[in-house]
Amino acid sequence: MNIGLLGFGVVGRGVYDFALNREDVTVSRVLVRSPKPELGALATEQVQDILADPTIDTVVEVMGGLHPAYEYICAALKAGKHVVTANKAVISAYYPEFIALAKEQGVALRCTAAVGGGIPWLVNLERCKRLDQVMELGGIMNGTSNFIMDAMHAAPVSFPAILKQAQELGYAEADPSADIDGDDIRRKLTISANVAFDALLAEEEIPMFGIRTVTDGDIAAFQSHGFVCKLIATAQRCGEGVCAFIEPTLVDSHELEAAVPANFNLISYSGQWTGRQSYFGQGAGRYPTAYNVVQDCLDILDGQRNFYTEAMAPTALDGDAVAHPYYVRTSCPDAWLESITADRWECGVITSAVSVGQMLTWAHQQVQKDPTCFIAGIR
C-alpha cells in the first residue's frame, strides 16, 4: 500500500513512524504546510502531487478541521483512492456525502481513530452489529474534560486552576471550548450513533451541557452523597427514534465510569443479547491515534471496502424519551425549578425525574440569566 499522507503534525508523524517499520505500508508523499527537511523529497506543499499520482492508492488525512480537509477527501475519493481519516469534525459534518461518494467510487472510507483515538471503538461497534442490535451507547469520550473532573475529585481545586494546568500539560487547547462545552464529544457521539443505529443524526441537533460552570463546592457536595461527576455522552433507541445528549452526570462512586482516571476514555455499548461491553484507553495522543489510523490501512490492505454500516436513514431525535433526576445549582431559581424540586443539597437542589430535552432546554435559557448555573443528571 502506497500512502499519501495529508498532514505531518502529532498524528501524522505517528503514522509515518509506524509505516517506517513495515514492508506492506509505505508513505510515498506527505502534504505539509511548511518545509520539513527531515522528509526530503517525500514532502510537498501541493495536494495535487498526491491526488494525481497513480501509484498512491490510499490517502490518509490527519490535518483536522473542516476545510480544506473536506475538499481533499472528496477529491481523493473521486480520484479512486481509499481514504483513512482521524478527523471527527469533517466526518460528523459530511457523513452521508462521504459514504455515498466512497460507495459510488468503489473505494474504502475508514475513520476508526476519529472516535476514541487509540480505542478500537468503531470496529467493535461494527462487529457487534453483525449478530446483535445495539440498544444504547456512550460514556466518557473526551480526555480533557475527564482530566479536569478527575483532578477536581482528587483534591480541592477550582475549575479555572485545573483548566490552566490542563492547558500547560497540552491536554487542553488555548481555546478549550470544544472540550469543556461538549462539541468534541458531540461529534464523536453523532458518528457513533449513526453507525450503531443506521441513522442520519445531525450533530447540531443533539443537546448538550458542558462542565464550564462546575465548582469545587459542587464536587464536594457530590462526594458527600457518594457520587462522582463525569461529562458523559448517551445515545439510545427509543421507539422509532433516538435519544442522544451530552451532560455532566452523577454516577455512583462504585461504577466503572467513576474510576476512569486522568485523560482516559471509557466508551460502552449495550447489545440486546450481549449486554454491556466497554472499551477503555487513550482517547488521543500521537501513537495511540496513529495506531488506529494504520490499523484502518491494514484492513483496507486485507480487502476491507465497507464503511462501518451500509444503511443510513433520517432519524428523529426524541429528547423526551429519557427522564431522570437532576442536580441544579443556580442563584436565581424560577417557579418551574421550584415545582420539580424534591430535595436540597449543600449548593443546589435535586429535582424529580425530568426529561432530558426539557431540562437541557431550560438550562440553556437559565445560563442567560445566571451564567454560573450548573446542572448534572443523576443516574
Tab-separated table of N, CA and C in Angstrom, residues 203-352:
chain	number	residue	atom	x	y	z
A	203	GLU	N	-25.374	16.614	13.869
A	203	GLU	CA	-24.592	16.995	15.051
A	203	GLU	C	-25.222	18.138	15.830
A	204	GLU	N	-25.622	19.188	15.120
A	204	GLU	CA	-26.086	20.401	15.795
A	204	GLU	C	-27.438	20.217	16.498
A	205	GLU	N	-28.137	19.119	16.227
A	205	GLU	CA	-29.439	18.891	16.853
A	205	GLU	C	-29.338	18.169	18.193
A	206	ILE	N	-28.170	17.614	18.509
A	206	ILE	CA	-28.004	16.874	19.764
A	206	ILE	C	-27.762	17.865	20.902
A	207	PRO	N	-28.623	17.874	21.925
A	207	PRO	CA	-28.461	18.837	23.026
A	207	PRO	C	-27.287	18.479	23.930
A	208	MET	N	-26.687	19.499	24.525
A	208	MET	CA	-25.542	19.244	25.402
A	208	MET	C	-25.430	20.355	26.434
A	209	PHE	N	-24.769	20.012	27.530
A	209	PHE	CA	-24.423	20.980	28.559
A	209	PHE	C	-23.049	20.566	29.065
A	210	GLY	N	-22.123	21.516	29.169
A	210	GLY	CA	-20.750	21.178	29.495
A	210	GLY	C	-20.397	21.378	30.956
A	211	ILE	N	-19.093	21.415	31.238
A	211	ILE	CA	-18.597	21.487	32.617
A	211	ILE	C	-18.004	22.845	32.963
A	212	ARG	N	-18.165	23.811	32.083
A	212	ARG	CA	-17.531	25.121	32.267
A	212	ARG	C	-17.871	25.765	33.612
A	213	THR	N	-19.083	25.537	34.130
A	213	THR	CA	-19.525	26.245	35.336
A	213	THR	C	-19.466	25.393	36.605
A	214	VAL	N	-18.898	24.198	36.551
A	214	VAL	CA	-18.804	23.369	37.752
A	214	VAL	C	-17.833	24.010	38.748
A	215	THR	N	-18.100	23.861	40.045
A	215	THR	CA	-17.239	24.438	41.074
A	215	THR	C	-16.731	23.338	42.012
A	216	ASP	N	-15.697	23.678	42.764
A	216	ASP	CA	-15.213	22.719	43.756
A	216	ASP	C	-16.264	22.474	44.835
A	217	GLY	N	-17.153	23.450	45.063
A	217	GLY	CA	-18.261	23.254	46.001
A	217	GLY	C	-19.231	22.196	45.509
A	218	ASP	N	-19.516	22.214	44.197
A	218	ASP	CA	-20.372	21.176	43.613
A	218	ASP	C	-19.755	19.798	43.830
A	219	ILE	N	-18.468	19.688	43.516
A	219	ILE	CA	-17.775	18.404	43.620
A	219	ILE	C	-17.820	17.882	45.052
A	220	ALA	N	-17.590	18.760	46.025
A	220	ALA	CA	-17.631	18.351	47.430
A	220	ALA	C	-19.014	17.828	47.804
A	221	ALA	N	-20.054	18.485	47.291
A	221	ALA	CA	-21.421	18.042	47.569
A	221	ALA	C	-21.680	16.666	46.964
A	222	PHE	N	-21.208	16.456	45.737
A	222	PHE	CA	-21.406	15.157	45.094
A	222	PHE	C	-20.725	14.049	45.895
A	223	GLN	N	-19.488	14.311	46.301
A	223	GLN	CA	-18.732	13.291	47.024
A	223	GLN	C	-19.361	12.972	48.380
A	224	SER	N	-19.916	13.973	49.018
A	224	SER	CA	-20.537	13.736	50.325
A	224	SER	C	-21.776	12.864	50.219
A	225	HIS	N	-22.343	12.804	49.023
A	225	HIS	CA	-23.527	11.968	48.798
A	225	HIS	C	-23.185	10.683	48.035
A	226	GLY	N	-21.887	10.401	47.876
A	226	GLY	CA	-21.479	9.136	47.271
A	226	GLY	C	-21.443	9.126	45.757
A	227	PHE	N	-21.332	10.300	45.137
A	227	PHE	CA	-21.335	10.389	43.675
A	227	PHE	C	-20.022	10.953	43.132
A	228	VAL	N	-19.773	10.633	41.881
A	228	VAL	CA	-18.671	11.215	41.113
A	228	VAL	C	-19.291	11.832	39.863
A	229	CYS	N	-18.828	13.005	39.472
A	229	CYS	CA	-19.376	13.684	38.295
A	229	CYS	C	-18.445	13.514	37.099
A	230	LYS	N	-19.004	13.080	35.980
A	230	LYS	CA	-18.274	12.924	34.722
A	230	LYS	C	-19.097	13.541	33.591
A	231	LEU	N	-18.414	14.029	32.568
A	231	LEU	CA	-19.115	14.517	31.384
A	231	LEU	C	-19.349	13.315	30.476
A	232	ILE	N	-20.611	12.936	30.314
A	232	ILE	CA	-20.950	11.670	29.659
A	232	ILE	C	-21.879	11.893	28.474
A	233	ALA	N	-21.610	11.162	27.406
A	233	ALA	CA	-22.456	11.155	26.212
A	233	ALA	C	-23.339	9.922	26.240
A	234	THR	N	-24.575	10.070	25.760
A	234	THR	CA	-25.515	8.954	25.733
A	234	THR	C	-26.330	8.995	24.449
A	235	ALA	N	-26.532	7.825	23.864
A	235	ALA	CA	-27.472	7.692	22.747
A	235	ALA	C	-28.160	6.347	22.886
A	236	GLN	N	-29.479	6.327	22.769
A	236	GLN	CA	-30.201	5.065	22.886
A	236	GLN	C	-31.427	5.044	21.997
A	237	ARG	N	-31.815	3.832	21.618
A	237	ARG	CA	-33.022	3.649	20.825
A	237	ARG	C	-34.235	4.020	21.664
A	238	CYS	N	-35.223	4.636	21.025
A	238	CYS	CA	-36.485	4.925	21.706
A	238	CYS	C	-37.596	4.963	20.658
A	239	GLY	N	-38.383	3.910	20.613
A	239	GLY	CA	-39.445	3.833	19.619
A	239	GLY	C	-38.872	3.838	18.221
A	240	GLU	N	-39.295	4.789	17.419
A	240	GLU	CA	-38.811	4.915	16.042
A	240	GLU	C	-37.651	5.890	15.926
A	241	GLY	N	-37.231	6.435	17.055
A	241	GLY	CA	-36.170	7.441	17.006
A	241	GLY	C	-35.004	7.105	17.892
A	242	VAL	N	-34.215	8.147	18.185
A	242	VAL	CA	-33.031	8.021	19.029
A	242	VAL	C	-33.022	9.190	20.007
A	243	CYS	N	-32.697	8.893	21.259
A	243	CYS	CA	-32.475	9.955	22.242
A	243	CYS	C	-30.974	10.071	22.437
A	244	ALA	N	-30.416	11.240	22.165
A	244	ALA	CA	-28.973	11.448	22.271
A	244	ALA	C	-28.716	12.772	22.965
A	245	PHE	N	-27.722	12.786	23.874
A	245	PHE	CA	-27.424	14.006	24.619
A	245	PHE	C	-26.068	13.876	25.300
A	246	ILE	N	-25.505	15.039	25.680
A	246	ILE	CA	-24.261	15.099	26.448
A	246	ILE	C	-24.518	15.994	27.646
A	247	GLU	N	-24.172	15.507	28.842
A	247	GLU	CA	-24.369	16.317	30.042
A	247	GLU	C	-23.467	15.826	31.169
A	248	PRO	N	-23.098	16.704	32.115
A	248	PRO	CA	-22.446	16.238	33.332
A	248	PRO	C	-23.387	15.247	34.017
A	249	THR	N	-22.828	14.163	34.517
A	249	THR	CA	-23.653	13.091	35.068
A	249	THR	C	-23.073	12.608	36.389
A	250	LEU	N	-23.929	12.444	37.379
A	250	LEU	CA	-23.514	11.903	38.660
A	250	LEU	C	-23.669	10.393	38.630
A	251	VAL	N	-22.543	9.694	38.783
A	251	VAL	CA	-22.559	8.239	38.819
A	251	VAL	C	-22.126	7.784	40.206
A	252	ASP	N	-22.628	6.650	40.632
A	252	ASP	CA	-22.243	6.105	41.924
A	252	ASP	C	-20.731	5.912	41.961
A	253	SER	N	-20.124	6.189	43.090
A	253	SER	CA	-18.673	6.123	43.203
A	253	SER	C	-18.111	4.731	42.949
A	254	HIS	N	-18.965	3.708	42.930
A	254	HIS	CA	-18.508	2.342	42.664
A	254	HIS	C	-18.675	1.933	41.205
A	255	GLU	N	-19.262	2.798	40.393
A	255	GLU	CA	-19.459	2.468	38.980
A	255	GLU	C	-18.155	2.586	38.205
A	256	LEU	N	-18.131	1.909	37.047
A	256	LEU	CA	-16.924	1.867	36.224
A	256	LEU	C	-16.474	3.260	35.798
A	257	GLU	N	-17.417	4.104	35.370
A	257	GLU	CA	-17.068	5.446	34.902
A	257	GLU	C	-16.387	6.269	35.996
A	258	ALA	N	-16.784	6.042	37.238
A	258	ALA	CA	-16.231	6.827	38.345
A	258	ALA	C	-14.736	6.604	38.509
A	259	ALA	N	-14.240	5.450	38.078
A	259	ALA	CA	-12.833	5.096	38.275
A	259	ALA	C	-11.932	5.497	37.109
A	260	VAL	N	-12.493	6.063	36.041
A	260	VAL	CA	-11.680	6.410	34.868
A	260	VAL	C	-10.779	7.592	35.217
A	261	PRO	N	-9.446	7.409	35.167
A	261	PRO	CA	-8.522	8.440	35.631
A	261	PRO	C	-8.017	9.357	34.520
A	262	ALA	N	-7.463	10.465	34.942
A	262	ALA	CA	-6.679	11.362	34.075
A	262	ALA	C	-7.393	11.628	32.745
A	263	ASN	N	-6.667	11.466	31.639
A	263	ASN	CA	-7.236	11.809	30.330
A	263	ASN	C	-7.693	10.572	29.552
A	264	PHE	N	-8.054	9.515	30.272
A	264	PHE	CA	-8.517	8.299	29.611
A	264	PHE	C	-9.989	8.400	29.215
A	265	ASN	N	-10.385	7.539	28.308
A	265	ASN	CA	-11.775	7.429	27.854
A	265	ASN	C	-12.333	6.061	28.227
A	266	LEU	N	-13.645	5.987	28.382
A	266	LEU	CA	-14.342	4.714	28.554
A	266	LEU	C	-15.635	4.790	27.755
A	267	ILE	N	-15.740	3.985	26.693
A	267	ILE	CA	-16.902	4.010	25.826
A	267	ILE	C	-17.548	2.629	25.855
A	268	SER	N	-18.875	2.597	25.942
A	268	SER	CA	-19.586	1.328	26.073
A	268	SER	C	-20.768	1.264	25.118
A	269	TYR	N	-21.157	0.046	24.786
A	269	TYR	CA	-22.452	-0.173	24.148
A	269	TYR	C	-23.173	-1.289	24.883
A	270	SER	N	-24.482	-1.297	24.781
A	270	SER	CA	-25.299	-2.375	25.336
A	270	SER	C	-26.032	-3.032	24.185
A	271	GLY	N	-25.759	-4.312	23.970
A	271	GLY	CA	-26.431	-5.064	22.927
A	271	GLY	C	-27.644	-5.781	23.477
A	272	GLN	N	-28.592	-6.067	22.607
A	272	GLN	CA	-29.806	-6.757	23.038
A	272	GLN	C	-29.484	-8.123	23.645
A	273	TRP	N	-28.481	-8.800	23.080
A	273	TRP	CA	-28.118	-10.136	23.534
A	273	TRP	C	-26.814	-10.159	24.326
A	274	THR	N	-25.885	-9.315	23.957
A	274	THR	CA	-24.560	-9.368	24.587
A	274	THR	C	-24.467	-8.554	25.856
A	275	GLY	N	-25.426	-7.661	26.100
A	275	GLY	CA	-25.334	-6.793	27.264
A	275	GLY	C	-24.269	-5.720	27.065
A	276	ARG	N	-23.734	-5.231	28.151
A	276	ARG	CA	-22.788	-4.122	28.088
A	276	ARG	C	-21.373	-4.611	27.798
A	277	GLN	N	-20.716	-3.928	26.868
A	277	GLN	CA	-19.292	-4.140	26.615
A	277	GLN	C	-18.629	-2.761	26.595
A	278	SER	N	-17.491	-2.652	27.280
A	278	SER	CA	-16.843	-1.359	27.450
A	278	SER	C	-15.415	-1.390	26.924
A	279	TYR	N	-14.963	-0.231	26.427
A	279	TYR	CA	-13.631	-0.098	25.835
A	279	TYR	C	-12.927	1.088	26.495
A	280	PHE	N	-11.795	0.786	27.102
A	280	PHE	CA	-11.054	1.769	27.888
A	280	PHE	C	-9.689	2.002	27.254
A	281	GLY	N	-9.248	3.246	27.225
A	281	GLY	CA	-7.918	3.500	26.705
A	281	GLY	C	-7.663	4.976	26.468
A	282	GLN	N	-6.570	5.249	25.779
A	282	GLN	CA	-6.197	6.622	25.448
A	282	GLN	C	-7.081	7.142	24.320
A	283	GLY	N	-7.742	8.250	24.580
A	283	GLY	CA	-8.624	8.815	23.567
A	283	GLY	C	-7.924	9.742	22.599
A	284	ALA	N	-6.633	9.973	22.809
A	284	ALA	CA	-5.864	10.872	21.945
A	284	ALA	C	-4.393	10.524	22.106
A	285	GLY	N	-3.534	11.344	21.493
A	285	GLY	CA	-2.100	11.102	21.587
A	285	GLY	C	-1.532	10.593	20.275
A	286	ARG	N	-0.235	10.866	20.055
A	286	ARG	CA	0.401	10.535	18.773
A	286	ARG	C	0.262	9.062	18.409
A	287	TYR	N	0.829	8.196	19.213
A	287	TYR	CA	0.884	6.798	18.816
A	287	TYR	C	-0.426	6.038	19.029
A	288	PRO	N	-1.181	6.312	20.103
A	288	PRO	CA	-2.480	5.643	20.198
A	288	PRO	C	-3.381	5.951	19.003
A	289	THR	N	-3.448	7.231	18.597
A	289	THR	CA	-4.311	7.603	17.471
A	289	THR	C	-3.755	7.073	16.154
A	290	ALA	N	-2.456	7.232	15.951
A	290	ALA	CA	-1.839	6.733	14.718
A	290	ALA	C	-1.987	5.225	14.595
A	291	TYR	N	-1.986	4.539	15.716
A	291	TYR	CA	-2.186	3.080	15.730
A	291	TYR	C	-3.473	2.694	15.009
A	292	ASN	N	-4.580	3.370	15.339
A	292	ASN	CA	-5.848	3.028	14.694
A	292	ASN	C	-5.914	3.507	13.252
A	293	VAL	N	-5.211	4.585	12.933
A	293	VAL	CA	-5.127	5.022	11.534
A	293	VAL	C	-4.456	3.937	10.692
A	294	VAL	N	-3.338	3.435	11.173
A	294	VAL	CA	-2.604	2.414	10.417
A	294	VAL	C	-3.360	1.087	10.418
A	295	GLN	N	-4.047	0.776	11.498
A	295	GLN	CA	-4.884	-0.430	11.509
A	295	GLN	C	-5.946	-0.356	10.414
A	296	ASP	N	-6.546	0.824	10.222
A	296	ASP	CA	-7.507	1.001	9.123
A	296	ASP	C	-6.849	0.725	7.771
A	297	CYS	N	-5.634	1.211	7.608
A	297	CYS	CA	-4.907	0.966	6.355
A	297	CYS	C	-4.692	-0.532	6.138
A	298	LEU	N	-4.339	-1.239	7.197
A	298	LEU	CA	-4.104	-2.676	7.080
A	298	LEU	C	-5.395	-3.423	6.771
A	299	ASP	N	-6.517	-2.965	7.328
A	299	ASP	CA	-7.810	-3.578	6.998
A	299	ASP	C	-8.126	-3.404	5.515
A	300	ILE	N	-7.847	-2.227	4.989
A	300	ILE	CA	-8.070	-1.982	3.557
A	300	ILE	C	-7.143	-2.866	2.737
A	301	LEU	N	-5.925	-2.992	3.182
A	301	LEU	CA	-4.957	-3.860	2.500
A	301	LEU	C	-5.452	-5.299	2.464
A	302	ASP	N	-6.186	-5.695	3.501
A	302	ASP	CA	-6.737	-7.052	3.578
A	302	ASP	C	-8.053	-7.202	2.823
A	303	GLY	N	-8.515	-6.124	2.187
A	303	GLY	CA	-9.716	-6.222	1.364
A	303	GLY	C	-10.945	-5.532	1.903
A	304	GLN	N	-10.854	-4.868	3.042
A	304	GLN	CA	-11.999	-4.164	3.605
A	304	GLN	C	-12.388	-2.991	2.708
A	305	ARG	N	-13.655	-2.954	2.304
A	305	ARG	CA	-14.124	-1.862	1.447
A	305	ARG	C	-15.357	-1.166	2.015
A	306	ASN	N	-16.017	-1.783	2.974
A	306	ASN	CA	-17.249	-1.213	3.500
A	306	ASN	C	-16.979	-0.184	4.595
A	307	PHE	N	-17.924	0.737	4.730
A	307	PHE	CA	-17.928	1.610	5.890
A	307	PHE	C	-18.427	0.773	7.070
A	308	TYR	N	-18.560	1.346	8.253
A	308	TYR	CA	-18.941	0.583	9.435
A	308	TYR	C	-20.417	0.181	9.415
A	309	THR	N	-21.190	0.807	8.550
A	309	THR	CA	-22.581	0.430	8.333
A	309	THR	C	-22.914	0.665	6.873
A	310	GLU	N	-23.811	-0.122	6.349
A	310	GLU	CA	-24.233	0.029	4.963
A	310	GLU	C	-25.562	0.759	4.859
A	311	ALA	N	-26.176	1.070	5.999
A	311	ALA	CA	-27.501	1.687	5.992
A	311	ALA	C	-27.470	3.023	6.709
A	312	MET	N	-28.299	3.932	6.265
A	312	MET	CA	-28.465	5.209	6.960
A	312	MET	C	-29.780	5.833	6.518
A	313	ALA	N	-30.523	6.316	7.503
A	313	ALA	CA	-31.819	6.921	7.219
A	313	ALA	C	-32.062	8.061	8.194
A	314	PRO	N	-32.723	9.133	7.728
A	314	PRO	CA	-33.055	10.229	8.647
A	314	PRO	C	-33.807	9.686	9.858
A	315	THR	N	-33.389	10.103	11.047
A	315	THR	CA	-33.935	9.551	12.278
A	315	THR	C	-34.312	10.682	13.223
A	316	ALA	N	-35.494	10.547	13.832
A	316	ALA	CA	-35.968	11.586	14.743
A	316	ALA	C	-35.195	11.551	16.052
A	317	LEU	N	-34.859	12.729	16.568
A	317	LEU	CA	-34.262	12.851	17.884
A	317	LEU	C	-35.376	13.112	18.890
A	318	ASP	N	-35.496	12.248	19.885
A	318	ASP	CA	-36.560	12.358	20.870
A	318	ASP	C	-35.958	12.687	22.233
A	319	GLY	N	-35.960	13.948	22.594
A	319	GLY	CA	-35.363	14.373	23.845
A	319	GLY	C	-36.201	14.074	25.068
A	320	ASP	N	-37.453	13.682	24.847
A	320	ASP	CA	-38.342	13.409	25.974
A	320	ASP	C	-38.418	11.927	26.315
A	321	ALA	N	-37.668	11.084	25.603
A	321	ALA	CA	-37.746	9.638	25.818
A	321	ALA	C	-37.009	9.193	27.067
A	322	VAL	N	-36.078	10.003	27.553
A	322	VAL	CA	-35.296	9.665	28.743
A	322	VAL	C	-35.528	10.729	29.799
A	323	ALA	N	-35.820	10.282	31.027
A	323	ALA	CA	-36.031	11.210	32.132
A	323	ALA	C	-35.303	10.697	33.371
A	324	HIS	N	-34.728	11.595	34.140
A	324	HIS	CA	-34.076	11.237	35.395
A	324	HIS	C	-33.970	12.480	36.279
A	325	PRO	N	-33.629	12.308	37.549
A	325	PRO	CA	-33.447	13.474	38.421
A	325	PRO	C	-32.200	14.265	38.027
A	326	TYR	N	-32.160	15.503	38.444
A	326	TYR	CA	-31.017	16.374	38.184
A	326	TYR	C	-30.586	17.099	39.457
A	327	TYR	N	-29.295	17.362	39.520
A	327	TYR	CA	-28.750	18.329	40.470
A	327	TYR	C	-28.729	19.667	39.744
A	328	VAL	N	-29.232	20.716	40.380
A	328	VAL	CA	-29.253	22.050	39.767
A	328	VAL	C	-28.759	23.072	40.779
A	329	ARG	N	-27.789	23.872	40.361
A	329	ARG	CA	-27.337	24.998	41.182
A	329	ARG	C	-27.520	26.278	40.389
A	330	THR	N	-28.299	27.185	40.913
A	330	THR	CA	-28.495	28.479	40.264
A	330	THR	C	-28.781	29.534	41.311
A	331	SER	N	-28.344	30.744	41.059
A	331	SER	CA	-28.560	31.839	42.008
A	331	SER	C	-29.921	32.494	41.841
A	332	CYS	N	-30.622	32.117	40.773
A	332	CYS	CA	-31.953	32.701	40.575
A	332	CYS	C	-32.951	31.627	40.131
A	333	PRO	N	-33.379	30.750	41.060
A	333	PRO	CA	-34.356	29.721	40.727
A	333	PRO	C	-35.690	30.336	40.317
A	334	ASP	N	-36.387	29.651	39.419
A	334	ASP	CA	-37.689	30.146	38.975
A	334	ASP	C	-38.798	29.213	39.460
A	335	ALA	N	-40.008	29.545	39.080
A	335	ALA	CA	-41.165	28.775	39.551
A	335	ALA	C	-41.120	27.335	39.040
A	336	TRP	N	-40.653	27.138	37.809
A	336	TRP	CA	-40.598	25.765	37.269
A	336	TRP	C	-39.634	24.910	38.066
A	337	LEU	N	-38.447	25.438	38.370
A	337	LEU	CA	-37.479	24.678	39.143
A	337	LEU	C	-38.035	24.373	40.533
A	338	GLU	N	-38.680	25.330	41.151
A	338	GLU	CA	-39.257	25.097	42.473
A	338	GLU	C	-40.320	24.004	42.422
A	339	SER	N	-41.061	23.949	41.307
A	339	SER	CA	-42.158	22.968	41.202
A	339	SER	C	-41.661	21.541	41.075
A	340	ILE	N	-40.413	21.355	40.655
A	340	ILE	CA	-39.884	19.999	40.479
A	340	ILE	C	-38.816	19.656	41.516
A	341	THR	N	-38.563	20.559	42.456
A	341	THR	CA	-37.546	20.316	43.483
A	341	THR	C	-38.019	19.244	44.452
A	342	ALA	N	-37.191	18.196	44.607
A	342	ALA	CA	-37.537	17.085	45.500
A	342	ALA	C	-36.666	17.043	46.744
A	343	ASP	N	-35.471	17.682	46.690
A	343	ASP	CA	-34.548	17.649	47.826
A	343	ASP	C	-33.589	18.832	47.686
A	344	ARG	N	-32.894	19.127	48.754
A	344	ARG	CA	-31.929	20.226	48.725
A	344	ARG	C	-30.593	19.732	49.249
A	345	TRP	N	-29.523	20.006	48.478
A	345	TRP	CA	-28.173	19.651	48.891
A	345	TRP	C	-27.449	20.931	49.300
A	346	GLU	N	-26.167	20.783	49.610
A	346	GLU	CA	-25.397	21.905	50.118
A	346	GLU	C	-25.455	23.134	49.214
A	347	CYS	N	-25.205	22.910	47.926
A	347	CYS	CA	-25.089	24.043	47.000
A	347	CYS	C	-26.291	24.189	46.068
A	348	GLY	N	-27.056	23.117	45.916
A	348	GLY	CA	-28.130	23.161	44.940
A	348	GLY	C	-29.315	22.327	45.356
A	349	VAL	N	-30.146	22.009	44.376
A	349	VAL	CA	-31.345	21.217	44.633
A	349	VAL	C	-31.320	19.958	43.784
A	350	ILE	N	-32.100	18.968	44.208
A	350	ILE	CA	-32.302	17.739	43.445
A	350	ILE	C	-33.737	17.744	42.953
A	351	THR	N	-33.908	17.509	41.674
A	351	THR	CA	-35.252	17.528	41.105
A	351	THR	C	-35.851	16.132	41.095
A	352	SER	N	-37.129	16.070	40.842
A	352	SER	CA	-37.771	14.816	40.499
A	352	SER	C	-37.356	14.468	39.074
